[in-house]
Amino acid sequence: QVQLVESGGGLVQAGVSLRLSCVASGVTFSNVFMGWFRQAPGKERTFVATISWGADSTLLADSVKGRFTISRDNTKKSVTLQMTSLKPEDTAVYYCAASHYAGLPRRESAYQYWGQGIQVTVSS
């Protein structure tokens, strides 16, 4: 059974940094693209970032480019979302997801496995 467990969320003030981590089990980690999505209150879940199997390619949503970085460590079966210069509009539940599809998928349907989500709240 595949499990993705996120950690690192919390309540922070605008302008600070926060690091989210996701650890996977039950899957050959080096064979999946990993992604982060988020869902703000009252809104649909949206794409944030994705990273390829070997971490040689990444893709980020325009809204977080220049502020967020995605990375992975295949030896630890983990993916990290480093978030800097946080804004109140970054407030959301953040989800880690894994995909067997190649090509840096942005759509939710490309991801087969999902974490439970973790809350990030940015106060102004």
Short mmCIF file of N, CA, C and O in Angstrom, two decimals, residues 5-117:
data_model
loop_
_atom_site.label_atom_id
_atom_site.label_comp_id
_atom_site.label_asym_id
_atom_site.label_seq_id
_atom_site.Cartn_x
_atom_site.Cartn_y
_atom_site.Cartn_z
N VAL A 5 3.24 10.83 3.32
CA VAL A 5 3.00 11.53 4.58
C VAL A 5 3.72 12.87 4.55
O VAL A 5 4.95 12.92 4.46
N GLU A 6 2.92 13.93 4.64
CA GLU A 6 3.47 15.29 4.62
C GLU A 6 3.79 15.76 6.04
O GLU A 6 3.14 15.34 7.00
N SER A 7 4.75 16.65 6.13
CA SER A 7 5.08 17.27 7.41
C SER A 7 5.65 18.66 7.15
O SER A 7 6.05 18.97 6.02
N GLY A 8 5.67 19.47 8.21
CA GLY A 8 6.30 20.77 8.11
C GLY A 8 5.37 21.96 8.00
O GLY A 8 5.85 23.10 7.93
N GLY A 9 4.09 21.73 7.96
CA GLY A 9 3.17 22.85 7.85
C GLY A 9 3.05 23.63 9.14
O GLY A 9 3.70 23.32 10.14
N GLY A 10 2.21 24.66 9.12
CA GLY A 10 1.98 25.42 10.33
C GLY A 10 1.50 26.83 10.04
O GLY A 10 1.14 27.15 8.91
N LEU A 11 1.51 27.64 11.08
CA LEU A 11 1.09 29.04 11.00
C LEU A 11 2.32 29.92 11.03
O LEU A 11 3.11 29.83 11.98
N VAL A 12 2.48 30.73 10.00
CA VAL A 12 3.64 31.62 9.92
C VAL A 12 3.19 33.00 9.48
O VAL A 12 2.08 33.18 8.98
N GLN A 13 4.08 33.96 9.66
CA GLN A 13 3.80 35.32 9.21
C GLN A 13 4.27 35.50 7.77
O GLN A 13 5.18 34.80 7.30
N ALA A 14 3.67 36.44 7.12
CA ALA A 14 4.06 36.74 5.75
C ALA A 14 5.53 37.12 5.68
O ALA A 14 6.05 37.79 6.57
N GLY A 15 6.17 36.65 4.63
CA GLY A 15 7.56 36.99 4.40
C GLY A 15 8.56 35.94 4.86
O GLY A 15 9.73 36.00 4.45
N VAL A 16 8.12 35.03 5.68
CA VAL A 16 9.05 34.03 6.19
C VAL A 16 9.08 32.82 5.26
O VAL A 16 8.37 32.75 4.27
N SER A 17 9.93 31.87 5.63
CA SER A 17 10.07 30.65 4.85
C SER A 17 9.52 29.46 5.63
O SER A 17 9.46 29.47 6.85
N LEU A 18 9.17 28.44 4.87
CA LEU A 18 8.67 27.20 5.46
C LEU A 18 9.03 26.06 4.53
O LEU A 18 9.03 26.24 3.30
N ARG A 19 9.33 24.92 5.11
CA ARG A 19 9.70 23.76 4.30
C ARG A 19 8.72 22.63 4.56
O ARG A 19 8.53 22.21 5.70
N LEU A 20 8.13 22.15 3.50
CA LEU A 20 7.26 20.98 3.57
C LEU A 20 8.03 19.75 3.09
O LEU A 20 8.77 19.82 2.11
N SER A 21 7.81 18.65 3.78
CA SER A 21 8.43 17.39 3.37
C SER A 21 7.35 16.33 3.19
O SER A 21 6.30 16.38 3.82
N CYS A 22 7.67 15.38 2.35
CA CYS A 22 6.75 14.27 2.11
C CYS A 22 7.60 13.01 1.98
O CYS A 22 8.53 12.97 1.17
N VAL A 23 7.26 12.02 2.76
CA VAL A 23 7.97 10.75 2.72
C VAL A 23 7.04 9.67 2.17
O VAL A 23 5.89 9.57 2.59
N ALA A 24 7.56 8.91 1.23
CA ALA A 24 6.76 7.88 0.57
C ALA A 24 7.14 6.49 1.04
O ALA A 24 8.30 6.23 1.38
N SER A 25 6.16 5.60 1.02
CA SER A 25 6.42 4.19 1.27
C SER A 25 5.48 3.37 0.40
O SER A 25 4.44 3.86 -0.03
N GLY A 26 5.91 2.15 0.13
CA GLY A 26 5.06 1.26 -0.66
C GLY A 26 5.13 1.49 -2.15
O GLY A 26 4.34 0.91 -2.90
N VAL A 27 6.07 2.30 -2.59
CA VAL A 27 6.22 2.60 -4.01
C VAL A 27 7.69 2.68 -4.34
O VAL A 27 8.51 3.06 -3.49
N THR A 28 8.04 2.30 -5.58
CA THR A 28 9.43 2.47 -6.03
C THR A 28 9.62 3.94 -6.32
O THR A 28 9.25 4.44 -7.40
N PHE A 29 10.19 4.63 -5.37
CA PHE A 29 10.18 6.09 -5.39
C PHE A 29 10.87 6.66 -6.62
O PHE A 29 10.44 7.66 -7.17
N SER A 30 11.95 6.03 -7.03
CA SER A 30 12.71 6.56 -8.17
C SER A 30 11.96 6.38 -9.49
O SER A 30 12.42 6.87 -10.53
N ASN A 31 10.83 5.70 -9.47
CA ASN A 31 10.04 5.48 -10.67
C ASN A 31 8.83 6.40 -10.79
O ASN A 31 8.02 6.24 -11.71
N VAL A 32 8.68 7.32 -9.86
CA VAL A 32 7.52 8.21 -9.89
C VAL A 32 7.94 9.67 -9.91
O VAL A 32 8.93 10.06 -9.29
N PHE A 33 7.18 10.44 -10.69
CA PHE A 33 7.29 11.88 -10.58
C PHE A 33 6.57 12.28 -9.30
O PHE A 33 5.56 11.66 -8.92
N MET A 34 7.05 13.30 -8.65
CA MET A 34 6.42 13.77 -7.43
C MET A 34 5.92 15.19 -7.63
O MET A 34 6.54 15.99 -8.34
N GLY A 35 4.80 15.48 -7.00
CA GLY A 35 4.23 16.80 -7.16
C GLY A 35 3.65 17.33 -5.86
O GLY A 35 3.44 16.58 -4.90
N TRP A 36 3.45 18.61 -5.86
CA TRP A 36 2.75 19.30 -4.77
C TRP A 36 1.57 20.07 -5.36
O TRP A 36 1.69 20.73 -6.39
N PHE A 37 0.46 19.96 -4.67
CA PHE A 37 -0.74 20.70 -5.01
C PHE A 37 -1.21 21.42 -3.76
O PHE A 37 -0.76 21.11 -2.64
N ARG A 38 -2.11 22.37 -3.93
CA ARG A 38 -2.66 23.03 -2.76
C ARG A 38 -4.12 23.39 -3.00
O ARG A 38 -4.53 23.57 -4.14
N GLN A 39 -4.83 23.48 -1.90
CA GLN A 39 -6.24 23.84 -1.97
C GLN A 39 -6.53 24.90 -0.93
O GLN A 39 -6.45 24.64 0.28
N ALA A 40 -6.82 26.09 -1.42
CA ALA A 40 -7.17 27.20 -0.54
C ALA A 40 -8.63 27.07 -0.12
O ALA A 40 -9.42 26.42 -0.80
N PRO A 41 -9.00 27.71 0.98
CA PRO A 41 -10.38 27.62 1.45
C PRO A 41 -11.38 28.06 0.39
O PRO A 41 -11.24 29.14 -0.20
N GLY A 42 -12.36 27.22 0.12
CA GLY A 42 -13.39 27.55 -0.84
C GLY A 42 -12.98 27.48 -2.29
O GLY A 42 -13.75 27.88 -3.17
N LYS A 43 -11.78 26.96 -2.55
CA LYS A 43 -11.30 26.90 -3.94
C LYS A 43 -10.93 25.47 -4.32
O LYS A 43 -10.81 24.59 -3.47
N GLU A 44 -10.74 25.27 -5.60
CA GLU A 44 -10.32 23.96 -6.08
C GLU A 44 -8.83 23.74 -5.82
O GLU A 44 -8.07 24.68 -5.67
N ARG A 45 -8.47 22.49 -5.81
CA ARG A 45 -7.07 22.14 -5.65
C ARG A 45 -6.31 22.50 -6.92
O ARG A 45 -6.79 22.23 -8.03
N THR A 46 -5.13 23.10 -6.74
CA THR A 46 -4.35 23.55 -7.90
C THR A 46 -2.91 23.05 -7.83
O THR A 46 -2.39 22.76 -6.76
N PHE A 47 -2.32 22.99 -8.96
CA PHE A 47 -0.93 22.54 -9.10
C PHE A 47 0.03 23.56 -8.52
O PHE A 47 -0.15 24.77 -8.68
N VAL A 48 1.07 23.07 -7.83
CA VAL A 48 2.12 23.95 -7.31
C VAL A 48 3.46 23.65 -7.96
O VAL A 48 4.13 24.53 -8.47
N ALA A 49 3.86 22.37 -7.91
CA ALA A 49 5.19 22.02 -8.42
C ALA A 49 5.28 20.54 -8.70
O ALA A 49 4.54 19.74 -8.11
N THR A 50 6.20 20.17 -9.58
CA THR A 50 6.46 18.76 -9.84
C THR A 50 7.93 18.58 -10.16
O THR A 50 8.61 19.53 -10.58
N ILE A 51 8.41 17.37 -9.93
CA ILE A 51 9.82 17.07 -10.15
C ILE A 51 9.95 15.69 -10.75
O ILE A 51 9.20 14.77 -10.41
N SER A 52 10.91 15.54 -11.66
CA SER A 52 11.08 14.29 -12.37
C SER A 52 11.74 13.22 -11.51
O SER A 52 12.21 13.48 -10.41
N TRP A 53 11.80 12.01 -12.07
CA TRP A 53 12.35 10.88 -11.33
C TRP A 53 13.73 11.16 -10.75
O TRP A 53 13.99 10.90 -9.60
N GLY A 54 14.59 11.67 -11.61
CA GLY A 54 15.97 11.88 -11.21
C GLY A 54 16.29 13.29 -10.75
O GLY A 54 17.45 13.65 -10.57
N ALA A 55 15.22 14.06 -10.55
CA ALA A 55 15.36 15.45 -10.06
C ALA A 55 16.07 16.37 -11.05
O ALA A 55 16.53 17.44 -10.66
N ASP A 56 16.15 15.97 -12.31
CA ASP A 56 16.83 16.82 -13.28
C ASP A 56 15.90 17.83 -13.92
O ASP A 56 16.36 18.77 -14.58
N SER A 57 14.59 17.65 -13.71
CA SER A 57 13.63 18.61 -14.26
C SER A 57 12.58 18.94 -13.23
O SER A 57 12.12 18.07 -12.49
N THR A 58 12.21 20.20 -13.19
CA THR A 58 11.14 20.65 -12.30
C THR A 58 10.23 21.61 -13.05
O THR A 58 10.63 22.19 -14.07
N LEU A 59 9.05 21.75 -12.53
CA LEU A 59 8.08 22.69 -13.09
C LEU A 59 7.32 23.30 -11.92
O LEU A 59 6.88 22.57 -11.03
N LEU A 60 7.17 24.61 -11.95
CA LEU A 60 6.44 25.28 -10.89
C LEU A 60 5.33 26.14 -11.46
O LEU A 60 5.44 26.66 -12.58
N ALA A 61 4.29 26.31 -10.69
CA ALA A 61 3.21 27.20 -11.09
C ALA A 61 3.72 28.63 -11.13
O ALA A 61 4.62 29.00 -10.36
N ASP A 62 3.17 29.42 -12.01
CA ASP A 62 3.61 30.80 -12.15
C ASP A 62 3.49 31.56 -10.83
O ASP A 62 4.32 32.42 -10.52
N SER A 63 2.49 31.24 -10.05
CA SER A 63 2.25 31.96 -8.81
C SER A 63 3.33 31.75 -7.75
O SER A 63 3.41 32.52 -6.79
N VAL A 64 4.13 30.72 -7.91
CA VAL A 64 5.17 30.43 -6.91
C VAL A 64 6.58 30.47 -7.48
O VAL A 64 7.55 30.30 -6.73
N LYS A 65 6.71 30.70 -8.76
CA LYS A 65 8.05 30.77 -9.36
C LYS A 65 8.87 31.86 -8.70
O LYS A 65 8.38 32.96 -8.46
N GLY A 66 10.12 31.52 -8.42
CA GLY A 66 11.01 32.48 -7.78
C GLY A 66 10.90 32.48 -6.27
O GLY A 66 11.74 33.08 -5.58
N ARG A 67 9.87 31.81 -5.73
CA ARG A 67 9.70 31.76 -4.27
C ARG A 67 9.76 30.33 -3.74
O ARG A 67 10.26 30.10 -2.63
N PHE A 68 9.25 29.39 -4.50
CA PHE A 68 9.21 27.99 -4.07
C PHE A 68 10.21 27.17 -4.87
O PHE A 68 10.46 27.43 -6.05
N THR A 69 10.74 26.16 -4.23
CA THR A 69 11.63 25.21 -4.88
C THR A 69 11.23 23.79 -4.51
O THR A 69 10.94 23.53 -3.34
N ILE A 70 11.22 22.92 -5.48
CA ILE A 70 10.93 21.52 -5.20
C ILE A 70 12.20 20.70 -5.40
O ILE A 70 12.97 20.95 -6.33
N SER A 71 12.42 19.76 -4.51
CA SER A 71 13.58 18.88 -4.61
C SER A 71 13.19 17.50 -4.08
O SER A 71 12.15 17.35 -3.46
N ARG A 72 14.05 16.54 -4.35
CA ARG A 72 13.76 15.19 -3.88
C ARG A 72 15.06 14.47 -3.51
O ARG A 72 16.13 14.79 -4.04
N ASP A 73 14.93 13.49 -2.66
CA ASP A 73 16.04 12.64 -2.27
C ASP A 73 15.56 11.20 -2.42
O ASP A 73 14.80 10.70 -1.58
N ASN A 74 15.97 10.55 -3.47
CA ASN A 74 15.48 9.21 -3.75
C ASN A 74 15.98 8.19 -2.73
O ASN A 74 15.33 7.17 -2.51
N THR A 75 17.11 8.47 -2.11
CA THR A 75 17.61 7.54 -1.09
C THR A 75 16.74 7.57 0.16
O THR A 75 16.64 6.58 0.89
N LYS A 76 16.11 8.70 0.41
CA LYS A 76 15.24 8.84 1.57
C LYS A 76 13.76 8.76 1.20
O LYS A 76 12.91 8.89 2.07
N LYS A 77 13.50 8.58 -0.09
CA LYS A 77 12.12 8.52 -0.58
C LYS A 77 11.34 9.75 -0.13
O LYS A 77 10.21 9.65 0.36
N SER A 78 11.93 10.88 -0.30
CA SER A 78 11.29 12.11 0.16
C SER A 78 11.33 13.20 -0.90
O SER A 78 12.24 13.25 -1.73
N VAL A 79 10.36 14.06 -0.84
CA VAL A 79 10.30 15.24 -1.68
C VAL A 79 10.03 16.45 -0.78
O VAL A 79 9.30 16.35 0.21
N THR A 80 10.67 17.55 -1.12
CA THR A 80 10.60 18.74 -0.29
C THR A 80 10.10 19.92 -1.10
O THR A 80 10.46 20.07 -2.28
N LEU A 81 9.28 20.73 -0.48
CA LEU A 81 8.86 21.99 -1.08
C LEU A 81 9.36 23.10 -0.16
O LEU A 81 8.87 23.27 0.96
N GLN A 82 10.36 23.80 -0.63
CA GLN A 82 10.91 24.92 0.12
C GLN A 82 10.16 26.17 -0.30
O GLN A 82 10.19 26.54 -1.48
N MET A 83 9.53 26.81 0.65
CA MET A 83 8.70 27.98 0.35
C MET A 83 9.32 29.20 1.02
O MET A 83 9.57 29.18 2.24
N THR A 84 9.57 30.23 0.26
CA THR A 84 10.14 31.46 0.80
C THR A 84 9.21 32.63 0.47
O THR A 84 8.32 32.51 -0.38
N SER A 85 9.43 33.74 1.14
CA SER A 85 8.63 34.95 0.91
C SER A 85 7.15 34.63 0.87
O SER A 85 6.42 35.03 -0.04
N LEU A 86 6.71 33.92 1.88
CA LEU A 86 5.32 33.47 1.90
C LEU A 86 4.34 34.64 1.97
O LEU A 86 4.62 35.67 2.60
N LYS A 87 3.22 34.46 1.31
CA LYS A 87 2.18 35.48 1.25
C LYS A 87 0.88 34.91 1.83
O LYS A 87 0.68 33.69 1.81
N PRO A 88 0.00 35.76 2.29
CA PRO A 88 -1.29 35.25 2.79
C PRO A 88 -2.03 34.40 1.76
O PRO A 88 -2.70 33.43 2.13
N GLU A 89 -1.86 34.71 0.50
CA GLU A 89 -2.54 33.93 -0.54
C GLU A 89 -1.94 32.55 -0.74
O GLU A 89 -2.47 31.74 -1.50
N ASP A 90 -0.84 32.25 -0.06
CA ASP A 90 -0.29 30.89 -0.07
C ASP A 90 -0.98 30.00 0.94
O ASP A 90 -0.71 28.79 1.00
N THR A 91 -1.86 30.58 1.74
CA THR A 91 -2.60 29.80 2.72
C THR A 91 -3.43 28.73 2.03
O THR A 91 -4.23 29.04 1.14
N ALA A 92 -3.22 27.50 2.44
CA ALA A 92 -3.92 26.38 1.80
C ALA A 92 -3.55 25.09 2.51
O ALA A 92 -2.62 25.05 3.33
N VAL A 93 -4.26 24.05 2.16
CA VAL A 93 -3.84 22.70 2.51
C VAL A 93 -2.96 22.22 1.37
O VAL A 93 -3.38 22.28 0.20
N TYR A 94 -1.77 21.78 1.69
CA TYR A 94 -0.81 21.34 0.68
C TYR A 94 -0.77 19.82 0.63
O TYR A 94 -0.68 19.16 1.68
N TYR A 95 -0.82 19.30 -0.58
CA TYR A 95 -0.85 17.86 -0.80
C TYR A 95 0.37 17.41 -1.59
O TYR A 95 0.74 18.03 -2.60
N CYS A 96 0.93 16.33 -1.15
CA CYS A 96 2.00 15.65 -1.87
C CYS A 96 1.34 14.57 -2.73
O CYS A 96 0.36 13.94 -2.31
N ALA A 97 1.88 14.38 -3.93
CA ALA A 97 1.29 13.38 -4.82
C ALA A 97 2.37 12.70 -5.64
O ALA A 97 3.43 13.29 -5.89
N ALA A 98 2.09 11.48 -6.05
CA ALA A 98 3.04 10.71 -6.86
C ALA A 98 2.38 10.25 -8.15
O ALA A 98 1.21 9.85 -8.16
N SER A 99 3.16 10.29 -9.22
CA SER A 99 2.62 9.96 -10.53
C SER A 99 3.55 9.01 -11.28
O SER A 99 4.77 9.19 -11.29
N HIS A 100 2.94 8.02 -11.95
CA HIS A 100 3.70 7.14 -12.81
C HIS A 100 3.84 7.71 -14.21
O HIS A 100 4.51 7.12 -15.06
N TYR A 101 3.21 8.86 -14.47
CA TYR A 101 3.30 9.48 -15.78
C TYR A 101 4.56 10.32 -15.87
O TYR A 101 4.93 11.00 -14.92
N ALA A 102 5.19 10.32 -17.01
CA ALA A 102 6.36 11.16 -17.25
C ALA A 102 5.91 12.50 -17.79
O ALA A 102 4.74 12.70 -18.08
N GLY A 103 6.84 13.42 -17.89
CA GLY A 103 6.53 14.68 -18.54
C GLY A 103 6.08 15.79 -17.63
O GLY A 103 5.39 16.71 -18.07
N LEU A 104 6.43 15.74 -16.36
CA LEU A 104 6.13 16.81 -15.41
C LEU A 104 4.64 17.15 -15.42
O LEU A 104 4.23 18.25 -15.81
N PRO A 105 3.81 16.22 -15.03
CA PRO A 105 2.37 16.43 -15.10
C PRO A 105 1.89 17.52 -14.15
O PRO A 105 2.33 17.62 -13.01
N ARG A 106 0.95 18.34 -14.65
CA ARG A 106 0.34 19.40 -13.87
C ARG A 106 -1.08 19.07 -13.44
O ARG A 106 -1.61 19.69 -12.53
N ARG A 107 -1.71 18.12 -14.12
CA ARG A 107 -3.11 17.86 -13.82
C ARG A 107 -3.25 16.82 -12.72
O ARG A 107 -2.46 15.88 -12.62
N GLU A 108 -4.26 16.98 -11.91
CA GLU A 108 -4.50 16.07 -10.80
C GLU A 108 -4.67 14.64 -11.24
O GLU A 108 -4.21 13.71 -10.58
N SER A 109 -5.35 14.45 -12.35
CA SER A 109 -5.68 13.10 -12.80
C SER A 109 -4.45 12.28 -13.17
O SER A 109 -4.54 11.07 -13.30
N ALA A 110 -3.30 12.93 -13.33
CA ALA A 110 -2.07 12.21 -13.66
C ALA A 110 -1.42 11.59 -12.44
O ALA A 110 -0.48 10.81 -12.57
N TYR A 111 -1.91 11.93 -11.27
CA TYR A 111 -1.31 11.45 -10.03
C TYR A 111 -2.16 10.34 -9.42
O TYR A 111 -3.37 10.51 -9.21
N GLN A 112 -1.52 9.22 -9.14
CA GLN A 112 -2.24 8.05 -8.64
C GLN A 112 -2.29 8.00 -7.11
O GLN A 112 -3.18 7.37 -6.55
N TYR A 113 -1.35 8.64 -6.48
CA TYR A 113 -1.26 8.52 -5.03
C TYR A 113 -1.20 9.91 -4.41
O TYR A 113 -0.51 10.80 -4.92
N TRP A 114 -1.88 10.05 -3.28
CA TRP A 114 -1.98 11.35 -2.62
C TRP A 114 -1.77 11.21 -1.12
O TRP A 114 -2.15 10.21 -0.51
N GLY A 115 -1.14 12.24 -0.56
CA GLY A 115 -1.07 12.34 0.88
C GLY A 115 -2.35 12.90 1.45
O GLY A 115 -3.26 13.28 0.71
N GLN A 116 -2.40 12.97 2.77
CA GLN A 116 -3.59 13.46 3.46
C GLN A 116 -3.70 14.99 3.41
O GLN A 116 -4.78 15.54 3.61
N GLY A 117 -2.58 15.62 3.18
CA GLY A 117 -2.58 17.08 3.14
C GLY A 117 -2.11 17.66 4.46
O GLY A 117 -2.26 17.04 5.53
#
